Amino acid sequence: MSGSGQRRWGWHQLRSGWADRVVAAAQVRGHELVLDLGAGSGALTRPLAGAAGRVLAVELHPSRSRALRAAMADHDAVSVRDGDVLTMPLPARRFRVVANPPYTIGAQLVRRLTARSSAMVRADLVLPRWMVRRYLSNPPRGFTAAAGLHVPASAFRPAPRSDSAVLVLRRTRPPRRRR
């Protein structure tokens, strides 16, 4: 996809050193199921593969998901799915999210992940700083919000127009069990 097409969708790939920092700051544990939503070419999927018990990487664009599936073929704990993160079924068991989603869907994704029916317990989302500030002043019901790493525009290809940050959302009560 061309740089202008990537920009139109709000997709900005993290450079590998920054992806490593985001995953390290997320403090993922070896028994956790972690979703990389909007996985792209796998900048976060790769370091997550070495940190999490299971990784589910979801990518909307078939060419990127095919390339990621091939790149992660030797990692038994990683599954790559084609799909829209806004409509795909979320896991019924507790899960975490560490993702750099397209900026154009950031607010919709946060609403979906923090819905009462979601089993998500924590999310570390790379989002524009203005959006992170909005959630800090008004976190979703049932969650705390904190600012994680500051991620400069230069940490991405192509570079977005403004800096980003990691929004850390933590559930304040255990998720409801689905029936």
JSON list of C-alpha atoms in Angstrom, two decimals:
[
{"chain": "A", "resi": 1, "resn": "MET", "atom": "CA", "xyz": [0.00, 0.00, 0.00]},
{"chain": "A", "resi": 2, "resn": "SER", "atom": "CA", "xyz": [1.33, 3.43, -0.82]},
{"chain": "A", "resi": 3, "resn": "GLY", "atom": "CA", "xyz": [2.19, 5.97, 1.85]},
{"chain": "A", "resi": 4, "resn": "SER", "atom": "CA", "xyz": [-0.88, 8.05, 0.97]},
{"chain": "A", "resi": 5, "resn": "GLY", "atom": "CA", "xyz": [-3.15, 5.00, 1.22]},
{"chain": "A", "resi": 6, "resn": "GLN", "atom": "CA", "xyz": [-1.67, 4.12, 4.59]},
{"chain": "A", "resi": 7, "resn": "ARG", "atom": "CA", "xyz": [-2.23, 7.68, 5.76]},
{"chain": "A", "resi": 8, "resn": "ARG", "atom": "CA", "xyz": [-5.83, 7.66, 4.50]},
{"chain": "A", "resi": 9, "resn": "TRP", "atom": "CA", "xyz": [-6.62, 4.67, 6.70]},
{"chain": "A", "resi": 10, "resn": "GLY", "atom": "CA", "xyz": [-4.66, 6.09, 9.61]},
{"chain": "A", "resi": 11, "resn": "TRP", "atom": "CA", "xyz": [-2.26, 3.15, 9.53]},
{"chain": "A", "resi": 12, "resn": "HIS", "atom": "CA", "xyz": [1.23, 3.99, 10.75]},
{"chain": "A", "resi": 13, "resn": "GLN", "atom": "CA", "xyz": [3.62, 1.08, 11.27]},
{"chain": "A", "resi": 14, "resn": "LEU", "atom": "CA", "xyz": [5.75, 1.22, 14.41]},
{"chain": "A", "resi": 15, "resn": "ARG", "atom": "CA", "xyz": [9.46, 0.88, 13.85]},
{"chain": "A", "resi": 16, "resn": "SER", "atom": "CA", "xyz": [10.76, -2.33, 15.45]},
{"chain": "A", "resi": 17, "resn": "GLY", "atom": "CA", "xyz": [12.70, -0.69, 18.30]},
{"chain": "A", "resi": 18, "resn": "TRP", "atom": "CA", "xyz": [9.58, 1.20, 19.37]},
{"chain": "A", "resi": 19, "resn": "ALA", "atom": "CA", "xyz": [7.44, -1.93, 19.06]},
{"chain": "A", "resi": 20, "resn": "ASP", "atom": "CA", "xyz": [9.83, -3.69, 21.44]},
{"chain": "A", "resi": 21, "resn": "ARG", "atom": "CA", "xyz": [9.46, -0.81, 23.91]},
{"chain": "A", "resi": 22, "resn": "VAL", "atom": "CA", "xyz": [5.67, -0.91, 23.76]},
{"chain": "A", "resi": 23, "resn": "VAL", "atom": "CA", "xyz": [5.62, -4.66, 24.43]},
{"chain": "A", "resi": 24, "resn": "ALA", "atom": "CA", "xyz": [8.16, -4.39, 27.27]},
{"chain": "A", "resi": 25, "resn": "ALA", "atom": "CA", "xyz": [6.15, -1.60, 28.92]},
{"chain": "A", "resi": 26, "resn": "ALA", "atom": "CA", "xyz": [2.97, -3.68, 28.65]},
{"chain": "A", "resi": 27, "resn": "GLN", "atom": "CA", "xyz": [4.53, -6.32, 30.95]},
{"chain": "A", "resi": 28, "resn": "VAL", "atom": "CA", "xyz": [2.86, -9.22, 29.17]},
{"chain": "A", "resi": 29, "resn": "ARG", "atom": "CA", "xyz": [3.06, -12.54, 31.02]},
{"chain": "A", "resi": 30, "resn": "GLY", "atom": "CA", "xyz": [3.69, -15.98, 29.59]},
{"chain": "A", "resi": 31, "resn": "HIS", "atom": "CA", "xyz": [0.24, -17.36, 30.42]},
{"chain": "A", "resi": 32, "resn": "GLU", "atom": "CA", "xyz": [-1.81, -14.54, 28.85]},
{"chain": "A", "resi": 33, "resn": "LEU", "atom": "CA", "xyz": [-3.84, -14.43, 25.65]},
{"chain": "A", "resi": 34, "resn": "VAL", "atom": "CA", "xyz": [-2.90, -11.18, 23.89]},
{"chain": "A", "resi": 35, "resn": "LEU", "atom": "CA", "xyz": [-4.61, -9.69, 20.85]},
{"chain": "A", "resi": 36, "resn": "ASP", "atom": "CA", "xyz": [-2.74, -7.54, 18.34]},
{"chain": "A", "resi": 37, "resn": "LEU", "atom": "CA", "xyz": [-5.60, -5.76, 16.58]},
{"chain": "A", "resi": 38, "resn": "GLY", "atom": "CA", "xyz": [-4.70, -4.12, 13.30]},
{"chain": "A", "resi": 39, "resn": "ALA", "atom": "CA", "xyz": [-1.48, -6.14, 13.27]},
{"chain": "A", "resi": 40, "resn": "GLY", "atom": "CA", "xyz": [-0.27, -4.89, 9.89]},
{"chain": "A", "resi": 41, "resn": "SER", "atom": "CA", "xyz": [3.07, -6.46, 9.08]},
{"chain": "A", "resi": 42, "resn": "GLY", "atom": "CA", "xyz": [3.59, -7.67, 12.64]},
{"chain": "A", "resi": 43, "resn": "ALA", "atom": "CA", "xyz": [5.74, -5.00, 14.30]},
{"chain": "A", "resi": 44, "resn": "LEU", "atom": "CA", "xyz": [4.08, -5.79, 17.66]},
{"chain": "A", "resi": 45, "resn": "THR", "atom": "CA", "xyz": [3.22, -9.43, 16.88]},
{"chain": "A", "resi": 46, "resn": "ARG", "atom": "CA", "xyz": [6.89, -10.43, 16.72]},
{"chain": "A", "resi": 47, "resn": "PRO", "atom": "CA", "xyz": [7.90, -9.23, 20.21]},
{"chain": "A", "resi": 48, "resn": "LEU", "atom": "CA", "xyz": [4.56, -10.41, 21.62]},
{"chain": "A", "resi": 49, "resn": "ALA", "atom": "CA", "xyz": [5.32, -13.92, 20.32]},
{"chain": "A", "resi": 50, "resn": "GLY", "atom": "CA", "xyz": [8.23, -14.11, 22.74]},
{"chain": "A", "resi": 51, "resn": "ALA", "atom": "CA", "xyz": [6.34, -12.67, 25.71]},
{"chain": "A", "resi": 52, "resn": "ALA", "atom": "CA", "xyz": [2.76, -13.97, 25.71]},
{"chain": "A", "resi": 53, "resn": "GLY", "atom": "CA", "xyz": [1.34, -17.45, 26.11]},
{"chain": "A", "resi": 54, "resn": "ARG", "atom": "CA", "xyz": [-0.87, -17.02, 23.02]},
{"chain": "A", "resi": 55, "resn": "VAL", "atom": "CA", "xyz": [-1.07, -14.22, 20.47]},
{"chain": "A", "resi": 56, "resn": "LEU", "atom": "CA", "xyz": [-3.99, -13.59, 18.14]},
{"chain": "A", "resi": 57, "resn": "ALA", "atom": "CA", "xyz": [-3.00, -11.11, 15.42]},
{"chain": "A", "resi": 58, "resn": "VAL", "atom": "CA", "xyz": [-5.90, -9.69, 13.40]},
{"chain": "A", "resi": 59, "resn": "GLU", "atom": "CA", "xyz": [-5.44, -7.79, 10.14]},
{"chain": "A", "resi": 60, "resn": "LEU", "atom": "CA", "xyz": [-8.09, -6.52, 7.73]},
{"chain": "A", "resi": 61, "resn": "HIS", "atom": "CA", "xyz": [-5.93, -6.33, 4.61]},
{"chain": "A", "resi": 62, "resn": "PRO", "atom": "CA", "xyz": [-5.42, -9.81, 3.06]},
{"chain": "A", "resi": 63, "resn": "SER", "atom": "CA", "xyz": [-1.97, -9.13, 1.61]},
{"chain": "A", "resi": 64, "resn": "ARG", "atom": "CA", "xyz": [-0.61, -8.00, 4.98]},
{"chain": "A", "resi": 65, "resn": "SER", "atom": "CA", "xyz": [-2.22, -10.89, 6.86]},
{"chain": "A", "resi": 66, "resn": "ARG", "atom": "CA", "xyz": [-0.81, -13.41, 4.34]},
{"chain": "A", "resi": 67, "resn": "ALA", "atom": "CA", "xyz": [2.67, -11.96, 4.76]},
{"chain": "A", "resi": 68, "resn": "LEU", "atom": "CA", "xyz": [2.34, -11.95, 8.56]},
{"chain": "A", "resi": 69, "resn": "ARG", "atom": "CA", "xyz": [1.02, -15.53, 8.59]},
{"chain": "A", "resi": 70, "resn": "ALA", "atom": "CA", "xyz": [4.06, -16.64, 6.57]},
{"chain": "A", "resi": 71, "resn": "ALA", "atom": "CA", "xyz": [6.47, -14.70, 8.81]},
{"chain": "A", "resi": 72, "resn": "MET", "atom": "CA", "xyz": [4.97, -16.21, 11.99]},
{"chain": "A", "resi": 73, "resn": "ALA", "atom": "CA", "xyz": [4.64, -19.79, 10.66]},
{"chain": "A", "resi": 74, "resn": "ASP", "atom": "CA", "xyz": [7.31, -21.10, 13.07]},
{"chain": "A", "resi": 75, "resn": "HIS", "atom": "CA", "xyz": [5.57, -19.62, 16.12]},
{"chain": "A", "resi": 76, "resn": "ASP", "atom": "CA", "xyz": [3.01, -22.15, 17.37]},
{"chain": "A", "resi": 77, "resn": "ALA", "atom": "CA", "xyz": [1.62, -19.70, 19.93]},
{"chain": "A", "resi": 78, "resn": "VAL", "atom": "CA", "xyz": [0.70, -17.14, 17.24]},
{"chain": "A", "resi": 79, "resn": "SER", "atom": "CA", "xyz": [-2.50, -17.24, 15.18]},
{"chain": "A", "resi": 80, "resn": "VAL", "atom": "CA", "xyz": [-3.10, -14.74, 12.39]},
{"chain": "A", "resi": 81, "resn": "ARG", "atom": "CA", "xyz": [-6.67, -14.01, 11.29]},
{"chain": "A", "resi": 82, "resn": "ASP", "atom": "CA", "xyz": [-8.07, -11.96, 8.47]},
{"chain": "A", "resi": 83, "resn": "GLY", "atom": "CA", "xyz": [-10.84, -9.78, 9.77]},
{"chain": "A", "resi": 84, "resn": "ASP", "atom": "CA", "xyz": [-12.29, -6.51, 10.87]},
{"chain": "A", "resi": 85, "resn": "VAL", "atom": "CA", "xyz": [-11.43, -5.85, 14.51]},
{"chain": "A", "resi": 86, "resn": "LEU", "atom": "CA", "xyz": [-14.68, -3.91, 14.91]},
{"chain": "A", "resi": 87, "resn": "THR", "atom": "CA", "xyz": [-16.91, -6.86, 13.97]},
{"chain": "A", "resi": 88, "resn": "MET", "atom": "CA", "xyz": [-14.98, -10.06, 14.71]},
{"chain": "A", "resi": 89, "resn": "PRO", "atom": "CA", "xyz": [-16.03, -12.08, 17.75]},
{"chain": "A", "resi": 90, "resn": "LEU", "atom": "CA", "xyz": [-13.90, -11.33, 20.79]},
{"chain": "A", "resi": 91, "resn": "PRO", "atom": "CA", "xyz": [-12.60, -14.20, 22.94]},
{"chain": "A", "resi": 92, "resn": "ALA", "atom": "CA", "xyz": [-14.92, -15.41, 25.69]},
{"chain": "A", "resi": 93, "resn": "ARG", "atom": "CA", "xyz": [-11.99, -15.95, 28.07]},
{"chain": "A", "resi": 94, "resn": "ARG", "atom": "CA", "xyz": [-9.99, -13.15, 29.65]},
{"chain": "A", "resi": 95, "resn": "PHE", "atom": "CA", "xyz": [-7.62, -11.46, 27.26]},
{"chain": "A", "resi": 96, "resn": "ARG", "atom": "CA", "xyz": [-5.34, -8.48, 26.89]},
{"chain": "A", "resi": 97, "resn": "VAL", "atom": "CA", "xyz": [-4.74, -6.21, 23.93]},
{"chain": "A", "resi": 98, "resn": "VAL", "atom": "CA", "xyz": [-1.42, -4.73, 22.86]},
{"chain": "A", "resi": 99, "resn": "ALA", "atom": "CA", "xyz": [-2.01, -2.94, 19.59]},
{"chain": "A", "resi": 100, "resn": "ASN", "atom": "CA", "xyz": [-1.24, -0.07, 17.27]},
{"chain": "A", "resi": 101, "resn": "PRO", "atom": "CA", "xyz": [-4.65, 0.14, 15.58]},
{"chain": "A", "resi": 102, "resn": "PRO", "atom": "CA", "xyz": [-5.45, 2.42, 12.66]},
{"chain": "A", "resi": 103, "resn": "TYR", "atom": "CA", "xyz": [-6.11, 5.84, 14.17]},
{"chain": "A", "resi": 104, "resn": "THR", "atom": "CA", "xyz": [-9.38, 6.18, 12.25]},
{"chain": "A", "resi": 105, "resn": "ILE", "atom": "CA", "xyz": [-10.95, 3.40, 14.34]},
{"chain": "A", "resi": 106, "resn": "GLY", "atom": "CA", "xyz": [-9.38, 4.18, 17.73]},
{"chain": "A", "resi": 107, "resn": "ALA", "atom": "CA", "xyz": [-12.52, 5.44, 19.49]},
{"chain": "A", "resi": 108, "resn": "GLN", "atom": "CA", "xyz": [-14.74, 2.69, 18.04]},
{"chain": "A", "resi": 109, "resn": "LEU", "atom": "CA", "xyz": [-12.23, 0.05, 19.10]},
{"chain": "A", "resi": 110, "resn": "VAL", "atom": "CA", "xyz": [-12.02, 1.39, 22.66]},
{"chain": "A", "resi": 111, "resn": "ARG", "atom": "CA", "xyz": [-15.83, 1.32, 22.92]},
{"chain": "A", "resi": 112, "resn": "ARG", "atom": "CA", "xyz": [-15.93, -2.27, 21.68]},
{"chain": "A", "resi": 113, "resn": "LEU", "atom": "CA", "xyz": [-13.15, -3.50, 23.95]},
{"chain": "A", "resi": 114, "resn": "THR", "atom": "CA", "xyz": [-14.59, -1.84, 27.05]},
{"chain": "A", "resi": 115, "resn": "ALA", "atom": "CA", "xyz": [-18.17, -2.99, 26.52]},
{"chain": "A", "resi": 116, "resn": "ARG", "atom": "CA", "xyz": [-19.69, -4.86, 29.47]},
{"chain": "A", "resi": 117, "resn": "SER", "atom": "CA", "xyz": [-19.78, -8.05, 27.41]},
{"chain": "A", "resi": 118, "resn": "SER", "atom": "CA", "xyz": [-16.03, -7.93, 26.70]},
{"chain": "A", "resi": 119, "resn": "ALA", "atom": "CA", "xyz": [-13.64, -10.17, 28.66]},
{"chain": "A", "resi": 120, "resn": "MET", "atom": "CA", "xyz": [-10.73, -7.77, 28.14]},
{"chain": "A", "resi": 121, "resn": "VAL", "atom": "CA", "xyz": [-8.80, -7.07, 31.33]},
{"chain": "A", "resi": 122, "resn": "ARG", "atom": "CA", "xyz": [-6.17, -4.65, 30.02]},
{"chain": "A", "resi": 123, "resn": "ALA", "atom": "CA", "xyz": [-5.33, -2.82, 26.81]},
{"chain": "A", "resi": 124, "resn": "ASP", "atom": "CA", "xyz": [-2.16, -1.03, 25.80]},
{"chain": "A", "resi": 125, "resn": "LEU", "atom": "CA", "xyz": [-3.15, 0.92, 22.68]},
{"chain": "A", "resi": 126, "resn": "VAL", "atom": "CA", "xyz": [-0.92, 3.21, 20.64]},
{"chain": "A", "resi": 127, "resn": "LEU", "atom": "CA", "xyz": [-3.15, 6.17, 19.79]},
{"chain": "A", "resi": 128, "resn": "PRO", "atom": "CA", "xyz": [-2.80, 9.87, 18.96]},
{"chain": "A", "resi": 129, "resn": "ARG", "atom": "CA", "xyz": [-1.90, 11.87, 22.08]},
{"chain": "A", "resi": 130, "resn": "TRP", "atom": "CA", "xyz": [-5.04, 14.00, 21.84]},
{"chain": "A", "resi": 131, "resn": "MET", "atom": "CA", "xyz": [-7.17, 10.84, 22.01]},
{"chain": "A", "resi": 132, "resn": "VAL", "atom": "CA", "xyz": [-5.19, 9.47, 24.96]},
{"chain": "A", "resi": 133, "resn": "ARG", "atom": "CA", "xyz": [-5.71, 12.76, 26.84]},
{"chain": "A", "resi": 134, "resn": "ARG", "atom": "CA", "xyz": [-9.45, 12.51, 26.20]},
{"chain": "A", "resi": 135, "resn": "TYR", "atom": "CA", "xyz": [-9.61, 9.05, 27.81]},
{"chain": "A", "resi": 136, "resn": "LEU", "atom": "CA", "xyz": [-7.46, 10.16, 30.74]},
{"chain": "A", "resi": 137, "resn": "SER", "atom": "CA", "xyz": [-10.03, 12.80, 31.64]},
{"chain": "A", "resi": 138, "resn": "ASN", "atom": "CA", "xyz": [-13.01, 10.52, 30.98]},
{"chain": "A", "resi": 139, "resn": "PRO", "atom": "CA", "xyz": [-12.13, 6.79, 31.14]},
{"chain": "A", "resi": 140, "resn": "PRO", "atom": "CA", "xyz": [-14.64, 4.20, 29.98]},
{"chain": "A", "resi": 141, "resn": "ARG", "atom": "CA", "xyz": [-16.98, 2.96, 32.73]},
{"chain": "A", "resi": 142, "resn": "GLY", "atom": "CA", "xyz": [-15.43, 0.08, 34.65]},
{"chain": "A", "resi": 143, "resn": "PHE", "atom": "CA", "xyz": [-11.86, 0.95, 33.60]},
{"chain": "A", "resi": 144, "resn": "THR", "atom": "CA", "xyz": [-8.99, 3.10, 34.75]},
{"chain": "A", "resi": 145, "resn": "ALA", "atom": "CA", "xyz": [-6.99, 4.98, 32.15]},
{"chain": "A", "resi": 146, "resn": "ALA", "atom": "CA", "xyz": [-3.32, 5.88, 32.30]},
{"chain": "A", "resi": 147, "resn": "ALA", "atom": "CA", "xyz": [-0.82, 7.31, 29.86]},
{"chain": "A", "resi": 148, "resn": "GLY", "atom": "CA", "xyz": [2.01, 4.96, 29.01]},
{"chain": "A", "resi": 149, "resn": "LEU", "atom": "CA", "xyz": [4.94, 5.61, 26.71]},
{"chain": "A", "resi": 150, "resn": "HIS", "atom": "CA", "xyz": [5.16, 8.80, 24.70]},
{"chain": "A", "resi": 151, "resn": "VAL", "atom": "CA", "xyz": [5.69, 7.70, 21.08]},
{"chain": "A", "resi": 152, "resn": "PRO", "atom": "CA", "xyz": [7.04, 10.41, 18.77]},
{"chain": "A", "resi": 153, "resn": "ALA", "atom": "CA", "xyz": [5.85, 10.73, 15.18]},
{"chain": "A", "resi": 154, "resn": "SER", "atom": "CA", "xyz": [9.34, 9.65, 14.06]},
{"chain": "A", "resi": 155, "resn": "ALA", "atom": "CA", "xyz": [8.68, 6.19, 15.58]},
{"chain": "A", "resi": 156, "resn": "PHE", "atom": "CA", "xyz": [6.35, 5.34, 12.66]},
{"chain": "A", "resi": 157, "resn": "ARG", "atom": "CA", "xyz": [6.47, 4.69, 8.91]},
{"chain": "A", "resi": 158, "resn": "PRO", "atom": "CA", "xyz": [4.86, 6.77, 7.48]},
{"chain": "A", "resi": 159, "resn": "ALA", "atom": "CA", "xyz": [5.04, 9.36, 10.25]},
{"chain": "A", "resi": 160, "resn": "PRO", "atom": "CA", "xyz": [1.67, 10.65, 11.47]},
{"chain": "A", "resi": 161, "resn": "ARG", "atom": "CA", "xyz": [1.08, 14.38, 11.74]},
{"chain": "A", "resi": 162, "resn": "SER", "atom": "CA", "xyz": [1.35, 14.37, 15.53]},
{"chain": "A", "resi": 163, "resn": "ASP", "atom": "CA", "xyz": [2.91, 12.40, 18.35]},
{"chain": "A", "resi": 164, "resn": "SER", "atom": "CA", "xyz": [1.23, 9.38, 19.89]},
{"chain": "A", "resi": 165, "resn": "ALA", "atom": "CA", "xyz": [1.12, 7.74, 23.30]},
{"chain": "A", "resi": 166, "resn": "VAL", "atom": "CA", "xyz": [0.13, 4.41, 24.78]},
{"chain": "A", "resi": 167, "resn": "LEU", "atom": "CA", "xyz": [-3.29, 4.43, 26.40]},
{"chain": "A", "resi": 168, "resn": "VAL", "atom": "CA", "xyz": [-3.35, 1.85, 29.20]},
{"chain": "A", "resi": 169, "resn": "LEU", "atom": "CA", "xyz": [-6.85, 0.73, 30.13]},
{"chain": "A", "resi": 170, "resn": "ARG", "atom": "CA", "xyz": [-7.32, -1.60, 33.13]},
{"chain": "A", "resi": 171, "resn": "ARG", "atom": "CA", "xyz": [-10.59, -3.19, 34.13]},
{"chain": "A", "resi": 172, "resn": "THR", "atom": "CA", "xyz": [-11.54, -2.30, 37.71]},
{"chain": "A", "resi": 173, "resn": "ARG", "atom": "CA", "xyz": [-13.63, -5.45, 38.28]},
{"chain": "A", "resi": 174, "resn": "PRO", "atom": "CA", "xyz": [-13.36, -8.94, 36.83]},
{"chain": "A", "resi": 175, "resn": "PRO", "atom": "CA", "xyz": [-15.22, -9.29, 33.52]},
{"chain": "A", "resi": 176, "resn": "ARG", "atom": "CA", "xyz": [-18.65, -10.89, 33.55]},
{"chain": "A", "resi": 177, "resn": "ARG", "atom": "CA", "xyz": [-18.79, -14.48, 32.45]},
{"chain": "A", "resi": 178, "resn": "ARG", "atom": "CA", "xyz": [-20.60, -15.05, 29.19]},
{"chain": "A", "resi": 179, "resn": "ARG", "atom": "CA", "xyz": [-23.39, -17.57, 29.18]}
]
